[in-house]
PDB file of C-alpha atoms in Angstrom:
ATOM      1  CA  GLN A 131     102.413  83.452  95.780  1.00  0.00           C
ATOM      2  CA  SER A 132     100.444  85.495  92.828  1.00  0.00           C
ATOM      3  CA  ALA A 133     100.787  89.750  93.383  1.00  0.00           C
ATOM      4  CA  LEU A 134      97.358  90.924  94.427  1.00  0.00           C
ATOM      5  CA  THR A 135      95.453  92.459  91.303  1.00  0.00           C
ATOM      6  CA  GLN A 136      95.335  96.355  90.780  1.00  0.00           C
ATOM      7  CA  PRO A 137      93.575  98.479  88.263  1.00  0.00           C
ATOM      8  CA  ALA A 138      97.059  99.621  85.822  1.00  0.00           C
ATOM      9  CA  SER A 139      95.477 103.326  86.121  1.00  0.00           C
ATOM     10  CA  VAL A 140      92.476 105.145  87.225  1.00  0.00           C
ATOM     11  CA  SER A 141      92.194 109.185  87.154  1.00  0.00           C
ATOM     12  CA  GLY A 142      90.255 112.109  88.730  1.00  0.00           C
ATOM     13  CA  SER A 143      89.837 115.975  88.603  1.00  0.00           C
ATOM     14  CA  LEU A 144      90.810 117.829  91.299  1.00  0.00           C
ATOM     15  CA  GLY A 145      88.420 117.569  94.329  1.00  0.00           C
ATOM     16  CA  GLN A 146      86.517 114.595  92.934  1.00  0.00           C
ATOM     17  CA  SER A 147      87.035 111.384  94.565  1.00  0.00           C
ATOM     18  CA  ILE A 148      88.316 108.005  93.390  1.00  0.00           C
ATOM     19  CA  THR A 149      88.602 104.388  94.589  1.00  0.00           C
ATOM     20  CA  ILE A 150      91.811 102.153  93.571  1.00  0.00           C
ATOM     21  CA  SER A 151      90.486  98.635  94.636  1.00  0.00           C
ATOM     22  CA  CYS A 152      93.231  95.498  95.346  1.00  0.00           C
ATOM     23  CA  THR A 153      91.800  92.084  94.855  1.00  0.00           C
ATOM     24  CA  GLY A 154      93.116  88.699  96.959  1.00  0.00           C
ATOM     25  CA  THR A 155      91.610  85.825  97.967  1.00  0.00           C
ATOM     26  CA  SER A 156      91.133  83.923 100.893  1.00  0.00           C
ATOM     27  CA  SER A 157      94.217  83.566 102.172  1.00  0.00           C
ATOM     28  CA  ASP A 158      95.353  87.016 101.926  1.00  0.00           C
ATOM     29  CA  VAL A 159      93.169  90.112 101.795  1.00  0.00           C
ATOM     30  CA  GLY A 160      89.895  87.976 102.580  1.00  0.00           C
ATOM     31  CA  GLY A 161      91.302  86.139 105.895  1.00  0.00           C
ATOM     32  CA  TYR A 162      93.217  88.679 107.383  1.00  0.00           C
ATOM     33  CA  ASN A 163      92.669  92.383 108.552  1.00  0.00           C
ATOM     34  CA  TYR A 164      95.964  93.249 107.240  1.00  0.00           C
ATOM     35  CA  VAL A 165      96.240  94.933 104.179  1.00  0.00           C
ATOM     36  CA  SER A 166      98.096  97.961 103.781  1.00  0.00           C
ATOM     37  CA  TRP A 167      98.464 100.867 101.557  1.00  0.00           C
ATOM     38  CA  TYR A 168     101.522 102.717 100.096  1.00  0.00           C
ATOM     39  CA  GLN A 169     101.905 106.191  97.973  1.00  0.00           C
ATOM     40  CA  GLN A 170     104.954 106.147  95.816  1.00  0.00           C
ATOM     41  CA  HIS A 171     105.784 109.266  93.579  1.00  0.00           C
ATOM     42  CA  PRO A 172     109.054 109.175  90.960  1.00  0.00           C
ATOM     43  CA  GLY A 173     112.137 108.403  92.363  1.00  0.00           C
ATOM     44  CA  ARG A 174     111.073 108.686  95.977  1.00  0.00           C
ATOM     45  CA  ALA A 175     111.036 105.573  98.505  1.00  0.00           C
ATOM     46  CA  PRO A 176     106.749 104.454  98.898  1.00  0.00           C
ATOM     47  CA  LYS A 177     105.289 105.918 102.117  1.00  0.00           C
ATOM     48  CA  LEU A 178     102.386 104.296 104.325  1.00  0.00           C
ATOM     49  CA  MET A 179      98.892 105.915 103.977  1.00  0.00           C
ATOM     50  CA  ILE A 180      96.961 103.013 105.414  1.00  0.00           C
ATOM     51  CA  PHE A 181      97.248 100.233 107.162  1.00  0.00           C
ATOM     52  CA  ASP A 182      95.528  97.201 109.209  1.00  0.00           C
ATOM     53  CA  VAL A 183      92.559  98.366 106.815  1.00  0.00           C
ATOM     54  CA  THR A 184      90.697 101.145 107.727  1.00  0.00           C
ATOM     55  CA  ASP A 185      93.896 102.920 110.140  1.00  0.00           C
ATOM     56  CA  ARG A 186      95.733 106.251 108.896  1.00  0.00           C
ATOM     57  CA  PRO A 187      99.292 106.647 110.244  1.00  0.00           C
ATOM     58  CA  SER A 188      99.883 110.096 111.999  1.00  0.00           C
ATOM     59  CA  GLY A 189     100.127 113.049 109.444  1.00  0.00           C
ATOM     60  CA  VAL A 190      98.623 111.236 106.695  1.00  0.00           C
ATOM     61  CA  SER A 191      94.881 112.784 105.293  1.00  0.00           C
ATOM     62  CA  ASN A 192      92.213 112.134 106.602  1.00  0.00           C
ATOM     63  CA  ARG A 193      91.418 112.069 102.730  1.00  0.00           C
ATOM     64  CA  PHE A 194      92.491 108.786 102.532  1.00  0.00           C
ATOM     65  CA  SER A 195      90.337 106.031 103.836  1.00  0.00           C
ATOM     66  CA  GLY A 196      90.633 101.859 103.072  1.00  0.00           C
ATOM     67  CA  SER A 197      87.692  99.477 103.149  1.00  0.00           C
ATOM     68  CA  LYS A 198      87.583  95.829 102.616  1.00  0.00           C
ATOM     69  CA  SER A 199      84.564  93.198 101.563  1.00  0.00           C
ATOM     70  CA  GLY A 200      85.623  89.957 101.353  1.00  0.00           C
ATOM     71  CA  ASN A 201      88.916  89.444  98.981  1.00  0.00           C
ATOM     72  CA  THR A 202      88.854  92.775  97.585  1.00  0.00           C
ATOM     73  CA  ALA A 203      90.076  96.127  99.889  1.00  0.00           C
ATOM     74  CA  SER A 204      89.809  99.118  98.256  1.00  0.00           C
ATOM     75  CA  LEU A 205      91.536 102.461  98.874  1.00  0.00           C
ATOM     76  CA  THR A 206      89.735 105.667  98.488  1.00  0.00           C
ATOM     77  CA  ILE A 207      91.514 109.418  98.014  1.00  0.00           C
ATOM     78  CA  SER A 208      88.277 112.389  98.249  1.00  0.00           C
ATOM     79  CA  GLY A 209      89.213 115.779  97.419  1.00  0.00           C
ATOM     80  CA  LEU A 210      91.784 114.856  94.952  1.00  0.00           C
ATOM     81  CA  GLN A 211      94.618 117.397  94.818  1.00  0.00           C
ATOM     82  CA  ALA A 212      97.369 117.556  92.279  1.00  0.00           C
ATOM     83  CA  GLU A 213      99.735 116.189  94.932  1.00  0.00           C
ATOM     84  CA  ASP A 214      97.867 112.761  95.264  1.00  0.00           C
ATOM     85  CA  GLU A 215      99.481 111.859  91.626  1.00  0.00           C
ATOM     86  CA  ALA A 216     101.519 108.862  92.315  1.00  0.00           C
ATOM     87  CA  GLU A 217     101.516 104.923  91.898  1.00  0.00           C
ATOM     88  CA  TYR A 218     100.037 103.322  94.680  1.00  0.00           C
ATOM     89  CA  TYR A 219     100.398  99.980  96.191  1.00  0.00           C
ATOM     90  CA  CYS A 220      98.317  97.224  98.213  1.00  0.00           C
ATOM     91  CA  SER A 221      99.777  94.773 100.503  1.00  0.00           C
ATOM     92  CA  SER A 222      98.436  92.042 102.566  1.00  0.00           C
ATOM     93  CA  TYR A 223      99.702  89.187 104.993  1.00  0.00           C
ATOM     94  CA  THR A 224      98.750  85.874 103.414  1.00  0.00           C
ATOM     95  CA  SER A 225      98.942  82.444 104.618  1.00  0.00           C
ATOM     96  CA  THR A 226     102.507  81.314 103.622  1.00  0.00           C
ATOM     97  CA  ILE A 227     103.469  83.766 106.930  1.00  0.00           C
ATOM     98  CA  THR A 228     105.021  86.159 104.553  1.00  0.00           C
ATOM     99  CA  VAL A 229     103.360  89.910 102.560  1.00  0.00           C
ATOM    100  CA  VAL A 230     102.398  90.390  99.037  1.00  0.00           C
ATOM    101  CA  PHE A 231     102.255  93.334  97.407  1.00  0.00           C
ATOM    102  CA  GLY A 232      99.688  94.112  94.294  1.00  0.00           C
ATOM    103  CA  GLY A 233     101.127  95.106  90.591  1.00  0.00           C
ATOM    104  CA  GLY A 234     100.414  99.008  91.576  1.00  0.00           C
ATOM    105  CA  THR A 235      97.719 101.458  90.546  1.00  0.00           C
ATOM    106  CA  LYS A 236      98.946 104.884  88.321  1.00  0.00           C
ATOM    107  CA  LEU A 237      96.578 107.809  89.900  1.00  0.00           C
ATOM    108  CA  THR A 238      96.205 110.734  87.139  1.00  0.00           C
ATOM    109  CA  VAL A 239      94.778 113.618  88.324  1.00  0.00           C
ATOM    110  CA  LEU A 240      93.194 115.439  85.487  1.00  0.00           C
TER     111      LEU A 240
ATOM    112  CA  GLU B 897     114.413 107.677 114.684  1.00  0.00           C
ATOM    113  CA  VAL B 898     114.191 104.296 112.846  1.00  0.00           C
ATOM    114  CA  GLN B 899     117.248 104.365 110.400  1.00  0.00           C
ATOM    115  CA  LEU B 900     117.770 101.637 107.640  1.00  0.00           C
ATOM    116  CA  VAL B 901     120.892 102.588 105.734  1.00  0.00           C
ATOM    117  CA  GLU B 902     121.354  99.826 102.274  1.00  0.00           C
ATOM    118  CA  SER B 903     124.957  99.006 100.636  1.00  0.00           C
ATOM    119  CA  GLY B 904     126.781  96.768  98.681  1.00  0.00           C
ATOM    120  CA  GLY B 905     124.265  97.024  95.432  1.00  0.00           C
ATOM    121  CA  GLY B 906     126.570  97.259  92.030  1.00  0.00           C
ATOM    122  CA  LEU B 907     126.939  96.071  88.927  1.00  0.00           C
ATOM    123  CA  VAL B 908     127.029  92.345  88.220  1.00  0.00           C
ATOM    124  CA  GLN B 909     127.773  89.830  85.681  1.00  0.00           C
ATOM    125  CA  PRO B 910     124.665  87.244  85.287  1.00  0.00           C
ATOM    126  CA  GLY B 911     125.895  84.537  87.636  1.00  0.00           C
ATOM    127  CA  GLY B 912     127.615  86.074  89.794  1.00  0.00           C
ATOM    128  CA  SER B 913     127.032  87.199  93.453  1.00  0.00           C
ATOM    129  CA  LEU B 914     126.474  90.289  95.733  1.00  0.00           C
ATOM    130  CA  ARG B 915     126.226  90.582  99.614  1.00  0.00           C
ATOM    131  CA  LEU B 916     123.747  92.948 100.492  1.00  0.00           C
ATOM    132  CA  SER B 917     124.085  94.671 103.851  1.00  0.00           C
ATOM    133  CA  CYS B 918     121.645  96.575 105.822  1.00  0.00           C
ATOM    134  CA  SER B 919     122.977  98.822 109.255  1.00  0.00           C
ATOM    135  CA  ALA B 920     119.923  99.612 110.931  1.00  0.00           C
ATOM    136  CA  SER B 921     119.520 102.281 114.106  1.00  0.00           C
ATOM    137  CA  GLY B 922     116.622 103.700 115.988  1.00  0.00           C
ATOM    138  CA  PHE B 923     115.445 100.208 117.710  1.00  0.00           C
ATOM    139  CA  THR B 924     116.387  97.548 119.385  1.00  0.00           C
ATOM    140  CA  PHE B 925     116.828  95.589 116.553  1.00  0.00           C
ATOM    141  CA  SER B 926     116.896  92.350 118.034  1.00  0.00           C
ATOM    142  CA  ASP B 927     113.682  92.550 119.093  1.00  0.00           C
ATOM    143  CA  TYR B 928     111.937  92.544 115.268  1.00  0.00           C
ATOM    144  CA  GLY B 929     111.611  89.814 112.497  1.00  0.00           C
ATOM    145  CA  LEU B 930     113.176  91.930 109.049  1.00  0.00           C
ATOM    146  CA  HIS B 931     112.498  91.725 105.210  1.00  0.00           C
ATOM    147  CA  TRP B 932     114.275  92.262 102.018  1.00  0.00           C
ATOM    148  CA  VAL B 933     112.078  93.986  99.369  1.00  0.00           C
ATOM    149  CA  ARG B 934     112.961  94.769  95.885  1.00  0.00           C
ATOM    150  CA  GLN B 935     111.130  97.087  93.235  1.00  0.00           C
ATOM    151  CA  ALA B 936     112.541  96.075  89.249  1.00  0.00           C
ATOM    152  CA  PRO B 937     112.929  99.042  87.351  1.00  0.00           C
ATOM    153  CA  GLY B 938     109.618 100.669  86.537  1.00  0.00           C
ATOM    154  CA  LYS B 939     107.769  97.436  88.256  1.00  0.00           C
ATOM    155  CA  GLY B 940     106.583  97.033  91.663  1.00  0.00           C
ATOM    156  CA  LEU B 941     107.331  95.774  95.178  1.00  0.00           C
ATOM    157  CA  GLU B 942     107.928  92.638  95.804  1.00  0.00           C
ATOM    158  CA  PHE B 943     108.293  91.021  99.225  1.00  0.00           C
ATOM    159  CA  ILE B 944     111.785  88.554  98.727  1.00  0.00           C
ATOM    160  CA  SER B 945     112.823  87.238 102.058  1.00  0.00           C
ATOM    161  CA  ALA B 946     112.125  87.325 105.736  1.00  0.00           C
ATOM    162  CA  ILE B 947     114.045  86.536 109.074  1.00  0.00           C
ATOM    163  CA  ASN B 948     113.053  85.930 112.323  1.00  0.00           C
ATOM    164  CA  THR B 949     113.908  87.985 115.062  1.00  0.00           C
ATOM    165  CA  ASP B 950     117.480  85.022 116.095  1.00  0.00           C
ATOM    166  CA  GLY B 951     118.111  84.250 112.868  1.00  0.00           C
ATOM    167  CA  ASP B 952     116.789  80.836 112.872  1.00  0.00           C
ATOM    168  CA  ARG B 953     113.987  80.771 110.232  1.00  0.00           C
ATOM    169  CA  THR B 954     113.335  82.236 107.284  1.00  0.00           C
ATOM    170  CA  TYR B 955     111.608  82.451 104.359  1.00  0.00           C
ATOM    171  CA  TYR B 956     111.994  83.147 100.425  1.00  0.00           C
ATOM    172  CA  ALA B 957     110.208  84.345  97.005  1.00  0.00           C
ATOM    173  CA  ASP B 958     110.702  81.319  95.064  1.00  0.00           C
ATOM    174  CA  SER B 959     111.469  84.195  92.262  1.00  0.00           C
ATOM    175  CA  VAL B 960     114.831  83.769  94.901  1.00  0.00           C
ATOM    176  CA  LYS B 961     114.701  80.590  96.841  1.00  0.00           C
ATOM    177  CA  GLY B 962     117.646  78.644  96.533  1.00  0.00           C
ATOM    178  CA  ARG B 963     119.960  80.926  95.488  1.00  0.00           C
ATOM    179  CA  PHE B 964     119.648  84.111  98.047  1.00  0.00           C
ATOM    180  CA  THR B 965     120.146  83.792 101.742  1.00  0.00           C
ATOM    181  CA  ILE B 966     119.395  85.973 104.274  1.00  0.00           C
ATOM    182  CA  SER B 967     121.132  86.268 107.904  1.00  0.00           C
ATOM    183  CA  ARG B 968     121.014  89.118 110.774  1.00  0.00           C
ATOM    184  CA  ASP B 969     124.075  89.481 113.050  1.00  0.00           C
ATOM    185  CA  ASN B 970     122.295  91.508 116.694  1.00  0.00           C
ATOM    186  CA  SER B 971     125.583  91.887 117.748  1.00  0.00           C
ATOM    187  CA  ARG B 972     126.089  94.468 115.121  1.00  0.00           C
ATOM    188  CA  ASN B 973     122.639  95.644 114.296  1.00  0.00           C
ATOM    189  CA  THR B 974     123.109  94.164 110.861  1.00  0.00           C
ATOM    190  CA  LEU B 975     121.038  91.943 108.530  1.00  0.00           C
ATOM    191  CA  PHE B 976     122.488  90.457 105.384  1.00  0.00           C
ATOM    192  CA  LEU B 977     121.465  89.185 102.142  1.00  0.00           C
ATOM    193  CA  GLN B 978     123.899  87.141  99.905  1.00  0.00           C
ATOM    194  CA  MET B 979     122.892  87.164  96.360  1.00  0.00           C
ATOM    195  CA  SER B 980     124.577  84.081  93.982  1.00  0.00           C
ATOM    196  CA  SER B 981     123.546  83.091  90.232  1.00  0.00           C
ATOM    197  CA  LEU B 982     122.545  86.499  89.799  1.00  0.00           C
ATOM    198  CA  LYS B 983     120.102  86.899  86.658  1.00  0.00           C
ATOM    199  CA  ILE B 984     119.071  89.656  84.532  1.00  0.00           C
ATOM    200  CA  GLU B 985     115.652  89.890  86.220  1.00  0.00           C
ATOM    201  CA  ASP B 986     117.212  90.291  89.668  1.00  0.00           C
ATOM    202  CA  THR B 987     117.895  94.085  88.612  1.00  0.00           C
ATOM    203  CA  ALA B 988     115.809  96.112  91.280  1.00  0.00           C
ATOM    204  CA  LEU B 989     116.421  98.372  94.110  1.00  0.00           C
ATOM    205  CA  TYR B 990     116.442  96.181  96.994  1.00  0.00           C
ATOM    206  CA  TYR B 991     115.422  97.840 100.488  1.00  0.00           C
ATOM    207  CA  CYS B 992     115.501  96.352 103.739  1.00  0.00           C
ATOM    208  CA  VAL B 993     112.695  96.998 106.217  1.00  0.00           C
ATOM    209  CA  LYS B 994     110.798  96.331 109.764  1.00  0.00           C
ATOM    210  CA  ASP B 995     107.662  96.339 110.012  1.00  0.00           C
ATOM    211  CA  ILE B 996     106.379  94.051 106.755  1.00  0.00           C
ATOM    212  CA  LEU B 997     102.893  94.727 107.552  1.00  0.00           C
ATOM    213  CA  VAL B 998     102.750  98.235 107.747  1.00  0.00           C
ATOM    214  CA  ILE B 999     106.221  99.775 106.662  1.00  0.00           C
ATOM    215  CA  GLN B1000     106.662 103.061 107.985  1.00  0.00           C
ATOM    216  CA  TYR B1001     110.139 103.384 107.127  1.00  0.00           C
ATOM    217  CA  TRP B1002     112.389 102.764 104.018  1.00  0.00           C
ATOM    218  CA  GLY B1003     115.925 103.314 103.734  1.00  0.00           C
ATOM    219  CA  GLN B1004     117.192 104.649 100.559  1.00  0.00           C
ATOM    220  CA  GLY B1005     117.832 101.123  98.810  1.00  0.00           C
ATOM    221  CA  ALA B1006     120.799  99.392  97.580  1.00  0.00           C
ATOM    222  CA  GLN B1007     120.739  98.992  93.061  1.00  0.00           C
ATOM    223  CA  VAL B1008     121.663  95.828  92.114  1.00  0.00           C
ATOM    224  CA  THR B1009     122.135  95.882  88.294  1.00  0.00           C
ATOM    225  CA  VAL B1010     122.534  91.994  86.588  1.00  0.00           C
ATOM    226  CA  SER B1011     124.163  92.850  82.985  1.00  0.00           C
ATOM    227  CA  SER B1012     126.496  91.580  80.703  1.00  0.00           C
TER     228      SER B1012
END
């Protein structure tokens, strides 16, 4: 099972918006509405930010939003803050009845 | 409160074996399929194994198939991962998780280092 494709890095200035893409296939991202996004700061466990493509867990800022079009899911962060600087991972259910993760995207807040 | 506590990690030589354990609390253990996810140093997350509620169905990533065995003891609320024929590339922090599609709870992980 190949990892989902994410850009290695993205950057944005304080207050701006950025979008991170997560591209898979019709056997994973495109075939199911089970895409999640995780934020990971160095030395910490990942934190769930988005699930089921668009839903936010309780306590996660509404600056974080998710979407999907075809085989590509996206995470958008608006009003960038310094604490948003982290690694972001997507995941998706797959037709093999398992889950696949993206390779991760390093977000730098300028 | 859901708690997942991994243990059993350590330093092992290539070709060696280790058994990880994950002690769970705060939820009805036998109602959930469980999974192992790992993260190599400086790398991303990788699903490696899953087991259903009864323990009679298991799944493995190709990278560990034939070398790792997942099991569970519902009477002890414990998940296991028996790792054998370990390779240097198995060096990682190993997490046990529930709800693999929506991972809200993470333990501290068990560090496995394979080195000669």
